[in-house]
PDB file of C-alpha atoms in Angstrom:
ATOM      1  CA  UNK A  18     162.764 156.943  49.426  1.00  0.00           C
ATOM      2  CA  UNK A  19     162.322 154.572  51.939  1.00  0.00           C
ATOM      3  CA  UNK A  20     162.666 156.255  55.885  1.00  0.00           C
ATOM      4  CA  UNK A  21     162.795 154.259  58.748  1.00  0.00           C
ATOM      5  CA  UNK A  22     164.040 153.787  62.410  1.00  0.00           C
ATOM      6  CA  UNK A  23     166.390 151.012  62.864  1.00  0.00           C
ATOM      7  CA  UNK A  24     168.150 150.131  66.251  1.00  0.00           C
ATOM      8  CA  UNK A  25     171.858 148.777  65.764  1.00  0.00           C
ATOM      9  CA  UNK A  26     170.577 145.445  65.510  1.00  0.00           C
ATOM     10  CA  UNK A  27     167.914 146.001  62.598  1.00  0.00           C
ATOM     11  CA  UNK A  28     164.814 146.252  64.608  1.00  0.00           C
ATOM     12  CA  UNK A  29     162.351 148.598  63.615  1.00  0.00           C
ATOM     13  CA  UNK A  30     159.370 147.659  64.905  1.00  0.00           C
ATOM     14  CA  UNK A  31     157.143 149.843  67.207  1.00  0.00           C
ATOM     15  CA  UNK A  32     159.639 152.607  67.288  1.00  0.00           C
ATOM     16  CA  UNK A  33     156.936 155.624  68.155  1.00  0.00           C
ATOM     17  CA  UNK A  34     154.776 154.116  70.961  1.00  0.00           C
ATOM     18  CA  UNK A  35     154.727 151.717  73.518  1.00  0.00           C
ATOM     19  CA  UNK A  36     151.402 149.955  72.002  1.00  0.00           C
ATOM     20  CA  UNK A  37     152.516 151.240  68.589  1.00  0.00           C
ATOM     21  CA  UNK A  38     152.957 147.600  67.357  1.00  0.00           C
ATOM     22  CA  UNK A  39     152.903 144.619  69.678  1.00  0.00           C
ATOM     23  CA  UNK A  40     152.279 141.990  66.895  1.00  0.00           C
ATOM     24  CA  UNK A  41     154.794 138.830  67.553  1.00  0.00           C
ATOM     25  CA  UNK A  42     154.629 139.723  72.308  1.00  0.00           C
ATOM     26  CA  UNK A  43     156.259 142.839  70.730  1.00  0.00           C
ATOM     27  CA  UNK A  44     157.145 144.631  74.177  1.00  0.00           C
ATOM     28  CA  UNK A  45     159.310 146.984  73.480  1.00  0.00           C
ATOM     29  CA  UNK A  46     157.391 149.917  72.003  1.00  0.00           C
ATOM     30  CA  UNK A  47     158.358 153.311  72.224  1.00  0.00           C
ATOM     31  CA  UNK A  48     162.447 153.056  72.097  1.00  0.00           C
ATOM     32  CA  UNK A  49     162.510 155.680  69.515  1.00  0.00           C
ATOM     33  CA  UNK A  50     160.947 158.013  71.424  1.00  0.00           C
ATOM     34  CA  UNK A  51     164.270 159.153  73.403  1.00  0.00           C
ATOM     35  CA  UNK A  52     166.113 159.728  70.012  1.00  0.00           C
ATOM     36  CA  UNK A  53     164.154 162.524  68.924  1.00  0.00           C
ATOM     37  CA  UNK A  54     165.759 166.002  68.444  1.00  0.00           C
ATOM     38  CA  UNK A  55     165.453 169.224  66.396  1.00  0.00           C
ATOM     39  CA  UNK A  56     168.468 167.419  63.834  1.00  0.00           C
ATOM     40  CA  UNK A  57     166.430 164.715  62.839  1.00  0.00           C
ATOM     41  CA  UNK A  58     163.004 166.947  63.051  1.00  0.00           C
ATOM     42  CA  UNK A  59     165.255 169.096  60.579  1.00  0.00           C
ATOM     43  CA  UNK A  60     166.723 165.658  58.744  1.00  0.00           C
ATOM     44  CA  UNK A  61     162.546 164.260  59.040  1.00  0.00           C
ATOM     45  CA  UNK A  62     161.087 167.873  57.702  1.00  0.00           C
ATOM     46  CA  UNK A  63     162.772 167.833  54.416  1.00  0.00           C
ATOM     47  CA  UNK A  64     162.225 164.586  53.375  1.00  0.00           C
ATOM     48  CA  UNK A  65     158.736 165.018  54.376  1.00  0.00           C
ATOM     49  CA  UNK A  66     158.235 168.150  52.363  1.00  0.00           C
ATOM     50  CA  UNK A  67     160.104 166.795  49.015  1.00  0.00           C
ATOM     51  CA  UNK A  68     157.567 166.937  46.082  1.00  0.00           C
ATOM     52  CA  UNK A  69     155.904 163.384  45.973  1.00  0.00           C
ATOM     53  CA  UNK A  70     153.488 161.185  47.433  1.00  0.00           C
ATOM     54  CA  UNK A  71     153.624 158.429  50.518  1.00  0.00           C
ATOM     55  CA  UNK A  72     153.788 154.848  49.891  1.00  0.00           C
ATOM     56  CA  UNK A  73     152.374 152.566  52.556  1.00  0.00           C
ATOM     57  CA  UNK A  74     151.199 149.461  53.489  1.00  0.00           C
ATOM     58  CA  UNK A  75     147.543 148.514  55.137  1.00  0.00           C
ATOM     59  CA  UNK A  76     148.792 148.021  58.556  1.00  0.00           C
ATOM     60  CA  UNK A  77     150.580 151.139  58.850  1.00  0.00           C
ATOM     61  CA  UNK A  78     148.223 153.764  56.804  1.00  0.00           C
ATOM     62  CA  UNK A  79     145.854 152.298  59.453  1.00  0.00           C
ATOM     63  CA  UNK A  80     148.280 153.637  62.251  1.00  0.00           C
ATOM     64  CA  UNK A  81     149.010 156.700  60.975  1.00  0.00           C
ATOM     65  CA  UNK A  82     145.431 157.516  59.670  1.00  0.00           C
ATOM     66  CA  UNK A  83     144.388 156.924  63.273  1.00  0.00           C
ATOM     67  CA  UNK A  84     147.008 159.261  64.879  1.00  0.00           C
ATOM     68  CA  UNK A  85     147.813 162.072  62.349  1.00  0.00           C
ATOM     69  CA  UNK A  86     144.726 163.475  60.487  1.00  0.00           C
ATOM     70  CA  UNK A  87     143.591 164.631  64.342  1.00  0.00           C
ATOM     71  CA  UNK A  88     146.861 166.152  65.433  1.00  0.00           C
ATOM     72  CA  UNK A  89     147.241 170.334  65.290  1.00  0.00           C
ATOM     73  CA  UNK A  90     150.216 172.177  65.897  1.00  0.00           C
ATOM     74  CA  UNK A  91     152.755 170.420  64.141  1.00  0.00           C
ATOM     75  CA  UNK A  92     154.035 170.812  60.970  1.00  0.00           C
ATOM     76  CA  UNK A  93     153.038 166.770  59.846  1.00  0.00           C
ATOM     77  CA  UNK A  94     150.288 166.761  60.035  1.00  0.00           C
ATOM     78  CA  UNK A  95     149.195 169.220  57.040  1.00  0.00           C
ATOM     79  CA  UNK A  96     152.046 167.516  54.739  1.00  0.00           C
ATOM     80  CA  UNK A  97     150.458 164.366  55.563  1.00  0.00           C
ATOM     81  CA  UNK A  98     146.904 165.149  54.880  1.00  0.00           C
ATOM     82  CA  UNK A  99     147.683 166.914  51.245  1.00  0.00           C
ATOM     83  CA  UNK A 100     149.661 163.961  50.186  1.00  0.00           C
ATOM     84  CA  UNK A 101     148.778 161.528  47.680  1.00  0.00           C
ATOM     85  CA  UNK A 102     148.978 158.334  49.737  1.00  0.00           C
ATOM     86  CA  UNK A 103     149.494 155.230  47.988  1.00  0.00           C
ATOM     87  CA  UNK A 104     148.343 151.729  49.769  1.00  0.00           C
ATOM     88  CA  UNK A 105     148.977 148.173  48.966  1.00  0.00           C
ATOM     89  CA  UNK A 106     146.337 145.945  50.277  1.00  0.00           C
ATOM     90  CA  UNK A 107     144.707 143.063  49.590  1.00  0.00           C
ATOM     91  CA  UNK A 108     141.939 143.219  52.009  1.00  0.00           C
ATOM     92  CA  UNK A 109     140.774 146.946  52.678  1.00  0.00           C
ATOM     93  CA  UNK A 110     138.285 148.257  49.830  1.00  0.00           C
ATOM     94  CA  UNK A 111     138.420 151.765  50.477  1.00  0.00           C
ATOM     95  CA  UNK A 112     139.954 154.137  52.289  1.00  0.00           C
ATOM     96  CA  UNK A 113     139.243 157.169  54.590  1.00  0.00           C
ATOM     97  CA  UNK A 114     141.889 159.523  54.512  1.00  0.00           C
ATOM     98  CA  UNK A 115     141.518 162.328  51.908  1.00  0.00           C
ATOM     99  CA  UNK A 116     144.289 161.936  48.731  1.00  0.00           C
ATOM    100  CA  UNK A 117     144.237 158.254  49.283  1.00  0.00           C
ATOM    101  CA  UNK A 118     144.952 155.684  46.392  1.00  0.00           C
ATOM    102  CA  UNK A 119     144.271 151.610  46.986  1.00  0.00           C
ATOM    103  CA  UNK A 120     146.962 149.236  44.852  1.00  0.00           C
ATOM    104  CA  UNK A 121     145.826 145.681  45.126  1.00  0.00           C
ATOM    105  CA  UNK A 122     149.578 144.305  44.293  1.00  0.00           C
ATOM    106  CA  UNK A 123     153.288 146.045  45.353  1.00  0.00           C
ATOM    107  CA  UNK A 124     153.584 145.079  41.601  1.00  0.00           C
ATOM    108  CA  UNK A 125     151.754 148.087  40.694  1.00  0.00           C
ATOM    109  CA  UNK A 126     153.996 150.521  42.744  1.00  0.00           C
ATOM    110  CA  UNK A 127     156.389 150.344  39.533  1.00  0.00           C
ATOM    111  CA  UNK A 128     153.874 151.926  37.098  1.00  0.00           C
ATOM    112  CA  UNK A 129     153.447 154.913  39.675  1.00  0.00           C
ATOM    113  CA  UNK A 130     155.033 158.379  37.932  1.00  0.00           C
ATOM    114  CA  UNK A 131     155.750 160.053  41.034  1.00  0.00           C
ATOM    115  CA  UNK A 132     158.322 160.182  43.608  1.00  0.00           C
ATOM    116  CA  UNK A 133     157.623 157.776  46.832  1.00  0.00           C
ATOM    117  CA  UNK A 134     157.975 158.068  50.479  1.00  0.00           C
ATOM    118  CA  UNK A 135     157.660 154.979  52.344  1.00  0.00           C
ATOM    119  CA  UNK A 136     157.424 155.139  56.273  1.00  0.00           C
ATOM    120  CA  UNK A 137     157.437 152.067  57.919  1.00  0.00           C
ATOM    121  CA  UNK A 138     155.710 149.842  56.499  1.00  0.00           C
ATOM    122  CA  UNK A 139     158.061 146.569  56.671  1.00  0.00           C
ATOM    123  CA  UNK A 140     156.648 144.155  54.607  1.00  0.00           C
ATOM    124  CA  UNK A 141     155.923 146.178  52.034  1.00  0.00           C
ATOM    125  CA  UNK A 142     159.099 147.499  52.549  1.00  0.00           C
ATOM    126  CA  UNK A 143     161.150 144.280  52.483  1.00  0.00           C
ATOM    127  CA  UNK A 144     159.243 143.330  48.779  1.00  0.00           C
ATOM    128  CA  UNK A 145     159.954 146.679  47.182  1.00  0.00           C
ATOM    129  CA  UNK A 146     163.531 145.771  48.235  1.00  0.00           C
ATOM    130  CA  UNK A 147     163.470 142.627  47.058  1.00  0.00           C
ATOM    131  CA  UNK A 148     161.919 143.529  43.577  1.00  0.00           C
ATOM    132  CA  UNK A 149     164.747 146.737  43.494  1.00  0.00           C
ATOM    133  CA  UNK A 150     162.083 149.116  43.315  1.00  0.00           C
ATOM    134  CA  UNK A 151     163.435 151.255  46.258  1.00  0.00           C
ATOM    135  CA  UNK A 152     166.511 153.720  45.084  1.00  0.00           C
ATOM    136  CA  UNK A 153     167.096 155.330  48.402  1.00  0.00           C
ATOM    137  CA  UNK A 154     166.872 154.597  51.998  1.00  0.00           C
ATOM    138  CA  UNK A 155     166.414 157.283  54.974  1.00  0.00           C
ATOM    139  CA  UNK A 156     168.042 155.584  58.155  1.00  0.00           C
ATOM    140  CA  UNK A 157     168.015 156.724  61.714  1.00  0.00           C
ATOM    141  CA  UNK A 158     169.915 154.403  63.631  1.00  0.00           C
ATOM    142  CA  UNK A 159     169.359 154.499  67.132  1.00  0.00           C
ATOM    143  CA  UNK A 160     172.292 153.460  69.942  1.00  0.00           C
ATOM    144  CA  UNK A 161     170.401 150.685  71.257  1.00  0.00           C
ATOM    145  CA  UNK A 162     170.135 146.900  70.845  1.00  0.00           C
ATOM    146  CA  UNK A 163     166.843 145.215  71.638  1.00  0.00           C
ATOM    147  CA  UNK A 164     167.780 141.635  70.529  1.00  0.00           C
ATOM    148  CA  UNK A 165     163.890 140.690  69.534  1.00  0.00           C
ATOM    149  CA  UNK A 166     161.484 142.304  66.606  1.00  0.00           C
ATOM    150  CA  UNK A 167     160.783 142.774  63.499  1.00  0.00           C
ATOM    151  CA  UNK A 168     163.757 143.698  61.179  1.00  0.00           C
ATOM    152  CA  UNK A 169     163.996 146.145  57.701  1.00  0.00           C
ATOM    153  CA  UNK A 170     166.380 143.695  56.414  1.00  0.00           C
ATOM    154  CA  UNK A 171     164.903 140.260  57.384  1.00  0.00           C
ATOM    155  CA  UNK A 172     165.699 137.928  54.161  1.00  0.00           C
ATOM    156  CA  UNK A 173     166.099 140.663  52.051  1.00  0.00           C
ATOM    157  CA  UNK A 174     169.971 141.169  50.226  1.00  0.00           C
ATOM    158  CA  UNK A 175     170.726 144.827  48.808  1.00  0.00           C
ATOM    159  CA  UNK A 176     174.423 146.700  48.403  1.00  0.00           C
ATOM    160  CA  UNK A 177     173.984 150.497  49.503  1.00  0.00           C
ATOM    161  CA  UNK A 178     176.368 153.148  49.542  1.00  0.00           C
ATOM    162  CA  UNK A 179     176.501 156.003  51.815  1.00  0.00           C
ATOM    163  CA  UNK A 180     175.754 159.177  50.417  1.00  0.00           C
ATOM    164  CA  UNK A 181     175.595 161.645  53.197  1.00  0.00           C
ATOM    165  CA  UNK A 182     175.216 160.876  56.720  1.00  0.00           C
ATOM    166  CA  UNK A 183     174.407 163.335  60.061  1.00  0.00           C
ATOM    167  CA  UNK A 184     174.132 162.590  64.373  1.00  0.00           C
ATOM    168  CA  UNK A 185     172.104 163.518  66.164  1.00  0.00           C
ATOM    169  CA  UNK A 186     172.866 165.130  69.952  1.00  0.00           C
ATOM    170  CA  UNK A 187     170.885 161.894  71.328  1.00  0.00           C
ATOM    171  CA  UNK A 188     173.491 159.439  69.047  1.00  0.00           C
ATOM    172  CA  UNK A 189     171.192 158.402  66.379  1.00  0.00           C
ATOM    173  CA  UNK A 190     173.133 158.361  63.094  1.00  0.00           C
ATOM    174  CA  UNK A 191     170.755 159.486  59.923  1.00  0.00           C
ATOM    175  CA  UNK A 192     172.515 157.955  57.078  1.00  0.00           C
ATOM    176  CA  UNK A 193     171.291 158.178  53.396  1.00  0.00           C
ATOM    177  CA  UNK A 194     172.013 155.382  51.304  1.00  0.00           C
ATOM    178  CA  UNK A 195     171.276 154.565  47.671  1.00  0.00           C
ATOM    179  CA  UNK A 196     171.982 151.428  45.135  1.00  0.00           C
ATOM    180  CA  UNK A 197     175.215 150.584  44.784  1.00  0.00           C
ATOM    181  CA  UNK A 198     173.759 150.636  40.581  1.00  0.00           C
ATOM    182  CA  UNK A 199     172.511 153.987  41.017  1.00  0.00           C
ATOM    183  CA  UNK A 200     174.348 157.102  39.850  1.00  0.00           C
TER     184      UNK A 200
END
């Protein structure tokens, strides 16, 4: 499952943080921030605590290994730290964060016998897509249009159909897609 935050226009980079990812001039961090609400904590919660491990790549197990192993008093933090986390990198050579599993190539993500969960993560995101080894995507779509970033969809082609959707009181639609192939 791949989860992400999306404005209307595609964008999802820096969605949780004003400095959250500036690559690019990037300087409009944070716009995600207003959309939160106890529907998509709900919508967030039970994806996050579906049997399976997390997928990422470098740049953003870097991010959240930074933030969320020091964090108390939420209920992602412990989910995070038991996972198995998966990492595609060609440049880090070991990793800090307990449960944690280097991959040198996205190629062997398709040999892995669990369930996934990929946050973020767009260019690993983008090839998975592009090699059709992602069979279903977690959107939030926020009501905004920022015009500049990085996009989930940038050169990348899939067909997805809707399989359940939800809004949020702040707008954001949460829509669950999967292949058009895919039963």
């Amino acid at each position: 499952m791949l989860v992400e935050h999306l404005t209307l226009d595609g964008v999802m980079q820096g969605p949780a943080a004003a400095d959250e990812d500036t690559r690019g001039g990037f300087v409009r961090g944070g716009w995600g921030v207003a959309g939160n609400d106890e529907v998509m904590g709900s919508v967030l919660g039970k994806g996050l605590g579906r049997e399976g491990a997390m997928l990422f790549g470098r740049w953003t197990y870097e991010q959240f290994y930074g933030f969320w192993p020091h964090q108390t008093g939420n209920p992602y933090t412990g989910a995070l730290n038991r996972a198995r986390k998966y990492v595609v990198s060609r440049t880090r050579r070991e990793l800090p964060w307990e449960n944690s599993v280097l991959m040198s190539d996205v190629g062997d993500v398709a040999r892995i016998e669990e369930d996934l969960t990929v946050l973020g993560s767009g260019e690993l995101a983008r090839e998975l897509m592009r090699r059709g080894l992602v069979d279903e995507w977690l959107l939030m779509v926020h009501p905004l249009v920022l015009g500049t970033g990085k996009r989930l969809f940038e050169g990348v082609e899939v067909d997805l159909r809707l399989v359940d959707s939800v809004v949020t009181t702040t707008g954001v639609v949460i829509a669950t897609y999967r292949g058009r192939e895919e039963a």
